[in-house]
Coordinates of C-alpha atoms and ligand atoms in Angstrom, one line a residue:
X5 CA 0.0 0.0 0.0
X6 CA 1.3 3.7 -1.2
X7 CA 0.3 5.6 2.3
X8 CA 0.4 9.9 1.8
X9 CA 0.6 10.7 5.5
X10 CA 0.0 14.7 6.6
X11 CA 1.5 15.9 10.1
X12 CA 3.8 13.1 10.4
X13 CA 6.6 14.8 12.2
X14 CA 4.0 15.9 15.0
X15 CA 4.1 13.5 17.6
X16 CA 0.9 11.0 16.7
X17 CA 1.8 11.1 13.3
X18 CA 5.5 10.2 13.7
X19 CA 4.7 7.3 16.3
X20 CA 1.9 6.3 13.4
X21 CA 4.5 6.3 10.8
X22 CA 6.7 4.0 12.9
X23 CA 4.0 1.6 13.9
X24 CA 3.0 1.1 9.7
X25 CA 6.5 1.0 8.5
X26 CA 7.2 -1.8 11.3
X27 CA 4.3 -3.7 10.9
X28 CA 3.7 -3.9 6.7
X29 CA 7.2 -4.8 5.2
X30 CA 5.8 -4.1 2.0
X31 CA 3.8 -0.3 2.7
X32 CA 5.4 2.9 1.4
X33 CA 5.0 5.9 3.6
X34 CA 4.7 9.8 2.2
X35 CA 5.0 12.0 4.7
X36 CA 3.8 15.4 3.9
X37 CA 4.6 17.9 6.1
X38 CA 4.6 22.0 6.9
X39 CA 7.2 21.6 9.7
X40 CA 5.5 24.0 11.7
X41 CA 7.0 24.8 15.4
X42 CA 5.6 21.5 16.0
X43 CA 6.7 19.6 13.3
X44 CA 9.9 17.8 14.4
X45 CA 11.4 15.4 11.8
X46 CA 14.3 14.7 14.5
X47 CA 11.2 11.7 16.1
X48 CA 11.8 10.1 12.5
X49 CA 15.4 10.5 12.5
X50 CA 16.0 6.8 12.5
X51 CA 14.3 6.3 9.0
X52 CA 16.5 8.9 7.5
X53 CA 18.2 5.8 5.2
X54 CA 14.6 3.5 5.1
X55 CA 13.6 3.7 1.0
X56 CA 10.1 3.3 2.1
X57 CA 9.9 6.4 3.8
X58 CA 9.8 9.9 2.0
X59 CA 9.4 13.2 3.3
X60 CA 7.7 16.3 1.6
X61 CA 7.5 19.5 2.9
X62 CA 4.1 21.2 1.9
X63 CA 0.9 22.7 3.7
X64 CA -2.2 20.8 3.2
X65 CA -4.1 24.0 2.7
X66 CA -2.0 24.6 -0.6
X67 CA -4.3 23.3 -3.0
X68 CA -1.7 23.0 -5.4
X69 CA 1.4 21.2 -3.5
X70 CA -1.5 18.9 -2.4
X71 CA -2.3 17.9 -5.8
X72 CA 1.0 17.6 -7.3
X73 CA 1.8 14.9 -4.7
X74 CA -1.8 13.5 -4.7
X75 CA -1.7 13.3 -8.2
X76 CA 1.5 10.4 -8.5
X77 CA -1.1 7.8 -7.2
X78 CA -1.9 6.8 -3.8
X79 CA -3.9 4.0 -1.6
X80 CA -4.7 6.1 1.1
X81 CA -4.6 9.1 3.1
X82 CA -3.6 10.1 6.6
X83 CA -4.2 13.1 8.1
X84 CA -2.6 14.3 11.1
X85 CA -2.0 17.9 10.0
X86 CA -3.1 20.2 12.4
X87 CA -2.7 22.9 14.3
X88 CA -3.2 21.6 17.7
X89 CA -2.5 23.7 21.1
X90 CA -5.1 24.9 22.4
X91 CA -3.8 27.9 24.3
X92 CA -2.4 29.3 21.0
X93 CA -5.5 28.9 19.7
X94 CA -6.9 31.4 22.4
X95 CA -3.9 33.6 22.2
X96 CA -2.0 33.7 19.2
X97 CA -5.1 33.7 17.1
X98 CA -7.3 31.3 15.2
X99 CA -6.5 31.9 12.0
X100 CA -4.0 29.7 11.4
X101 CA -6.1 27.1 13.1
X102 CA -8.7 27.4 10.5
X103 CA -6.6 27.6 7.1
X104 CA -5.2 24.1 8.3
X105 CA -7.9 21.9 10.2
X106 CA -10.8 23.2 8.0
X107 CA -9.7 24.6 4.7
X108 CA -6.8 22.0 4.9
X109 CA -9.3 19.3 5.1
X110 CA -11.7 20.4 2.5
X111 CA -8.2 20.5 0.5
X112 CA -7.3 17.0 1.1
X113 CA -11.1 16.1 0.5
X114 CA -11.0 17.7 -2.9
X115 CA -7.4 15.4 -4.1
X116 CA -8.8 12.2 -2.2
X117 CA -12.2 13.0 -4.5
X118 CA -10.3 14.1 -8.0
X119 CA -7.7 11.2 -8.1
X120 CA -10.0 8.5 -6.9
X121 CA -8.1 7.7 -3.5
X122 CA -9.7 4.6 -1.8
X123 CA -9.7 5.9 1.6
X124 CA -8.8 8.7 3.8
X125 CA -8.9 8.5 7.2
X126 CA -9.8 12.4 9.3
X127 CA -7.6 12.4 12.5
X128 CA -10.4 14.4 14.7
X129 CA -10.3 14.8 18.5
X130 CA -13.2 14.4 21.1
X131 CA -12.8 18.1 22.1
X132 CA -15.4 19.0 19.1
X133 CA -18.0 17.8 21.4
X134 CA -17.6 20.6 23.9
X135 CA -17.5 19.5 27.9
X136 CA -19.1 17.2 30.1
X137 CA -20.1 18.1 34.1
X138 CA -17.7 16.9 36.4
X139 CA -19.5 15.3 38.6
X140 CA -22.1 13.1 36.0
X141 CA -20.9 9.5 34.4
X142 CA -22.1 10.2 30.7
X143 CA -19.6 10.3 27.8
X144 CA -19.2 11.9 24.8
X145 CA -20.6 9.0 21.8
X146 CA -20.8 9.4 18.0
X147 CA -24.2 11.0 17.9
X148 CA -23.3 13.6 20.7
X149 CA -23.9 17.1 18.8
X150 CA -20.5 19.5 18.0
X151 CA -20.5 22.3 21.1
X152 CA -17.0 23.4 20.7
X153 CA -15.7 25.7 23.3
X154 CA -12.5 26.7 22.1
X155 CA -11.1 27.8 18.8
X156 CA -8.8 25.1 18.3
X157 CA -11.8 22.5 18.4
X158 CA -14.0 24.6 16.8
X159 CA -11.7 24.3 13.7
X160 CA -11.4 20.8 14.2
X161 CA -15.1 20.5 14.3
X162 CA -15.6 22.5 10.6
X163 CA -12.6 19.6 9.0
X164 CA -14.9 17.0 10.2
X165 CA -18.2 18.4 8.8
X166 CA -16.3 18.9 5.6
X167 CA -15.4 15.2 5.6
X168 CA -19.2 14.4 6.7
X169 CA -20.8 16.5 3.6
X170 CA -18.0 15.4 1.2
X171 CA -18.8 11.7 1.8
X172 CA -22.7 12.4 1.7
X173 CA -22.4 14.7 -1.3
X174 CA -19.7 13.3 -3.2
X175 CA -19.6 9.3 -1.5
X176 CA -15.6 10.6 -0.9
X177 CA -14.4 7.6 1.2
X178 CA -13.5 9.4 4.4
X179 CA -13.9 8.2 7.8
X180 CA -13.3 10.4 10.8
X181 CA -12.0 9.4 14.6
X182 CA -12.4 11.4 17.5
X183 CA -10.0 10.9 19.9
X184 CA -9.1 11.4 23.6
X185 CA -6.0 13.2 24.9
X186 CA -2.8 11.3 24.0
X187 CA 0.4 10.9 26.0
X188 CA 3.5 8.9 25.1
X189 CA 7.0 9.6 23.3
X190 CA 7.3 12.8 20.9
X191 CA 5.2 14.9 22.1
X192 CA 6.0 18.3 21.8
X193 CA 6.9 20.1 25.5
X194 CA 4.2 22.8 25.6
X195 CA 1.8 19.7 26.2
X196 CA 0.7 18.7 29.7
X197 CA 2.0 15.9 30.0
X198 CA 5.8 16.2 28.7
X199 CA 5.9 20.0 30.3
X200 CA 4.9 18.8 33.6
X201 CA 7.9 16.3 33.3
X202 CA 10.2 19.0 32.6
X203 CA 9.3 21.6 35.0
X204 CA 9.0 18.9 37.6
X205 CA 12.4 17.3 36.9
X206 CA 14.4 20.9 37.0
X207 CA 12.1 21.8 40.5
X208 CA 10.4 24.4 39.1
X209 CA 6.7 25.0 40.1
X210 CA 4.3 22.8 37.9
X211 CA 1.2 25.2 37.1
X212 CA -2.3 24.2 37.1
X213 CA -5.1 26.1 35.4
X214 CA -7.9 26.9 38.2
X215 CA -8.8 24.2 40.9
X216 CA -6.9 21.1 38.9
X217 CA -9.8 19.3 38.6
X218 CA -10.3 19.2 35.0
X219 CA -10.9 15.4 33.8
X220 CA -9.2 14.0 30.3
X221 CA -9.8 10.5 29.3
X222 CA -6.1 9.7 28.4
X223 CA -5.4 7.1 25.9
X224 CA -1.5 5.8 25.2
X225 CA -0.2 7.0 21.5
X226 CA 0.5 3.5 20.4
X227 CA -3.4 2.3 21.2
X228 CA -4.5 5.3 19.2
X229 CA -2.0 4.1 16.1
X230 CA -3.6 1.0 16.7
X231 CA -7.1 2.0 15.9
X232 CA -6.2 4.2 13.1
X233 CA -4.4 1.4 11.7
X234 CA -8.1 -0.5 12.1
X235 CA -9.7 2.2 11.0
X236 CA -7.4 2.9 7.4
X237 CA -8.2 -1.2 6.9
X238 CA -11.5 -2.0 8.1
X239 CA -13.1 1.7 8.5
X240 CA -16.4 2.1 6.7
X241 CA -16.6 4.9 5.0
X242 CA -18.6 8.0 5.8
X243 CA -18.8 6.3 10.0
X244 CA -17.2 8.4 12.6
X245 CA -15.3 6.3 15.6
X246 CA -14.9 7.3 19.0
X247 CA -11.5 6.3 20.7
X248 CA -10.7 7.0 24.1
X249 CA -8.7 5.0 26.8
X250 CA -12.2 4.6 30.0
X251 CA -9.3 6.7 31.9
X252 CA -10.6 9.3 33.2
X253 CA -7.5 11.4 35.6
X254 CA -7.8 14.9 36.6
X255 CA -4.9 17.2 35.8
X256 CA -4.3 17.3 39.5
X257 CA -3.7 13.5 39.8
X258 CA -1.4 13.6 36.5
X259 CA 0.4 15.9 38.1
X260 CA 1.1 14.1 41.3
X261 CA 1.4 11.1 39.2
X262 CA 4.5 12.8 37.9
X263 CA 6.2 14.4 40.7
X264 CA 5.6 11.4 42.4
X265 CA 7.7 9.2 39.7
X266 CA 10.2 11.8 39.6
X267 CA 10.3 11.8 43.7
X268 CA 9.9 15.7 43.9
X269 CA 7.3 17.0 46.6
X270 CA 3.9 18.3 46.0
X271 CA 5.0 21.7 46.8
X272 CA 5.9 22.4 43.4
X273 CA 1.9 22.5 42.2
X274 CA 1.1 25.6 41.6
X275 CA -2.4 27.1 40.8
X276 CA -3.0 29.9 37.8
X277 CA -5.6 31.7 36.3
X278 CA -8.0 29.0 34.4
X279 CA -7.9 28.7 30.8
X280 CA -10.6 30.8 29.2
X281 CA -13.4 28.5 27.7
X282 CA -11.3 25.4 29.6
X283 CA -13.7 21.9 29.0
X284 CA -14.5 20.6 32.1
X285 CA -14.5 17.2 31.6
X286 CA -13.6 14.6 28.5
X287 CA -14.8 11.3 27.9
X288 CA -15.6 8.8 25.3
X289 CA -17.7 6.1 25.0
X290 CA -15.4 4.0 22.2
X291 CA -17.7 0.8 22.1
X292 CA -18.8 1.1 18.6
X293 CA -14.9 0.9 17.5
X294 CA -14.5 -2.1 19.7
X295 CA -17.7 -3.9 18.6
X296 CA -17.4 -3.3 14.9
X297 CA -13.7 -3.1 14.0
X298 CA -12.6 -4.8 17.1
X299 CA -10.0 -2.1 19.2
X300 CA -9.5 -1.9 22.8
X301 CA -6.4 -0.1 24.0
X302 CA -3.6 -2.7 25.3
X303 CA -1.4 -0.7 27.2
X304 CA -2.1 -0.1 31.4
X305 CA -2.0 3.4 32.2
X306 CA 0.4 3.0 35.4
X307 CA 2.9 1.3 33.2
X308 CA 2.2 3.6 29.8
X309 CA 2.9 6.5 31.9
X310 CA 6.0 5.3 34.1
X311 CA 7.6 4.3 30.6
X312 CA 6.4 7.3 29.0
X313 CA 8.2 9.6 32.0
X314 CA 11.3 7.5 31.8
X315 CA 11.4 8.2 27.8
X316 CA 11.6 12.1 28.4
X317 CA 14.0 11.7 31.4
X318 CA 16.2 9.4 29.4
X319 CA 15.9 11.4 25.6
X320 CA 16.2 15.3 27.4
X321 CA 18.8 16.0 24.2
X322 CA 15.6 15.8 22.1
X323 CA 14.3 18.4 24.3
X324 CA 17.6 20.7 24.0
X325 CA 17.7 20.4 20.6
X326 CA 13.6 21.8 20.5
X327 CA 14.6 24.6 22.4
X328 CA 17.5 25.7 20.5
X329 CA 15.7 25.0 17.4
X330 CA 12.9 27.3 18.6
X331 CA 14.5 30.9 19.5
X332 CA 11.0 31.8 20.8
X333 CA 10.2 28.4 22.5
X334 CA 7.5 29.1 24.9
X335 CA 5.1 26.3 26.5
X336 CA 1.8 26.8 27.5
X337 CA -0.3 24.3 29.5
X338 CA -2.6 22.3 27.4
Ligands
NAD277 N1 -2.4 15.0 20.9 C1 -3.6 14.6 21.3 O1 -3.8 14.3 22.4 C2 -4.7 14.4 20.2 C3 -5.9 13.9 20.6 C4 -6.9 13.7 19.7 C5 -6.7 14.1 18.4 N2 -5.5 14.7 18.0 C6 -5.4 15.1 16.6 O2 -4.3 14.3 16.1 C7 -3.6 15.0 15.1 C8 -2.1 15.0 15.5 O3 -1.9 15.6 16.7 P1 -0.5 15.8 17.4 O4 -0.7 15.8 18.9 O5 0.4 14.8 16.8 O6 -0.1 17.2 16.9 P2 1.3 17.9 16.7 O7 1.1 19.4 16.9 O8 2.4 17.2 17.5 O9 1.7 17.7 15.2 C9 1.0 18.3 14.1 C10 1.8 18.2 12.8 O10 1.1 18.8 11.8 C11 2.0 19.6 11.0 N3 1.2 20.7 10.3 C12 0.6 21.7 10.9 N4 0.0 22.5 10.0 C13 0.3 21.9 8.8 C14 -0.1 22.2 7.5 N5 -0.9 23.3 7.2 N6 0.3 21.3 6.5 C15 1.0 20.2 6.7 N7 1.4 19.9 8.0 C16 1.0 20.7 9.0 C17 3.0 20.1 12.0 O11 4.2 20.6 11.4 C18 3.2 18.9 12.9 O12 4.2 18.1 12.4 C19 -4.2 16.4 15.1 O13 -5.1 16.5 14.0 C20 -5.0 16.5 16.4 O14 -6.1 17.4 16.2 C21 -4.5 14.9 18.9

């Protein structure tokens, strides 16, 4: 299988491109990328010599870069390419939030439509949903209507009605995944999760946004690849598939999960002025993927999260090399 992969030196994408490449000897991997701040091609560093990896460097909201490459004949599509921090969304602006997860898609839709492309698979997040009260026990399933809060998923949410109207108008072959927060290897340091790490493991004051308890359903990045990997192969078109990890964990309790592993005290948490617009609570009912295509994550939080911890304490060059990369490198929570 020819694969044209978009966002694949973001941190999903990059552990995606792994996990294909390792498990189909004979699948060629495209990997078409803007190299944003967050595109890091040093997490595929060890393909570099691999003839069935190629890298491109183009913006899936150029109609015509998309087509040239789209146009030499592919099996499927990918897409990872997004904007994708949530904070920058608020702060820096939307626009460049929109020109990639909704005119970018439409973009994609349009190639995937004109060259006859067998399947494309939307990488779409659960926060297009909007929020869930703390205290209740529903979650978010594949009917629950769009209420995004935030203009990161509100872009998000405009991509994936794009692929909904292009498969009902046009029968493209799209399906769409919404999925909950991911944590694992490659993730870029502004994110909760690897940003904790590091402020934790230099002693500096970890921050949480208002009382901490805001709940994400965190999944581990190989489980995701796992079900997009189901879903490129078995997917039916025009469905949408929910994919979350039944993990709910406040940011509070990630954060003492983390400064407990890295045996630094408590006093470090600090609390900030919340996130305008911050979700409450995440989480996903993802029974229909494990009925009909047969997922359910395999890795156990405790141990995806002590490994994950040790893969930022052991690879801190990669870290380094971000920061020096990036003159104006500065993280926000996520
Ligand atoms: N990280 C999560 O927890 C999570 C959860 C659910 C869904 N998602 C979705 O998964 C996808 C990947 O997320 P991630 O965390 O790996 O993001 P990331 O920010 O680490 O990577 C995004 C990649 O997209 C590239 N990119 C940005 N704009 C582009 C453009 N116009 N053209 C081509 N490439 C462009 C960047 O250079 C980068 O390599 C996104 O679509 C995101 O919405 C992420």
């Amino acid at each position: 299988m020819k694969l044209f992969i978009t966002g694949g030196a973001g941190f999903i994408g990059s552990n995606f491109i792994k996990h294909i490449l390792q498990k189909y000897p004979e699948y060629q991997v495209t990997n078409f990328d803007k190299l944003t701040y967050a595109g890091n091609l040093d997490n595929l560093a060890d393909l570099e010599n691999n003839t069935r990896y190629k890298f491109i460097k183009g913006d899936v909201a150029d109609e015509k870069q998309v087509n040239e490459v789209l146009s030499q004949g592919f099996d499927a599509v990918v897409n990872f390419a997004a904007e994708t921090h949530v904070d920058r969304s608020i702060h820096a602006g939307a626009r460049d939030f929109v020109l990639t997860n909704t005119l970018g898609v439409q973009t994609i839709l349009d190639a995937v439509r004109k060259y006859e492309i067998k399947k494309m698979v939307q990488i779409s997040t659960d926060e297009v949903y909007g929020s869930l009260e703390l205290e209740a026990k529903d979650q978010f399933t594949e009917s629950t209507p769009f209420q995004p809060n935030v203009p990161y998923a509100a872009a998000k949410a405009g991509g994936d009605l794009m692929c909904r109207a292009a498969f009902n108008t046009y029968k493209v072959p799209v399906v769409v995944s919404h999925c909950s927060n991911n944590y694992g290897p490659y993730q870029f340091p502004e994110k909760l999760i690897p940003f904790f790490i590091f402020k934790a493991s230099k002693d500096e004051s970890v921050p949480l946004y208002g009382d901490g308890k805001n709940v994400r359903d965190w999944l581990y990045v190989l489980d995701h690849c796992e079900a997009i990997d189901l879903m490129l192969h078995k997917g039916v078109a025009g469905e949408v598939y929910n994919i979350g990890g039944n993990n709910e964990k406040s940011n509070l309790e990630i954060a003492k999960i983390i400064l407990q592993e890295l045996g630094k005290p408590e006093s470090l948490i600090t609390f900030v002025a919340d996130r305008p617009g911050h979700d409450r609570r995440y989480a996903i009912d993802a029974s229909k993927i494990s009925r009909e295509l047969g997922w359910k994550p395999k890795y156990n939080f405790e141990s995806a999260i002590h490994e994950t911890i040790e893969w930022y304490m052991k690879n801190q060059d990669w870290v380094k090399r971000i920061e020096e990369r990036k003159a104006q490198f500065n993280p926000h929570l996520s």
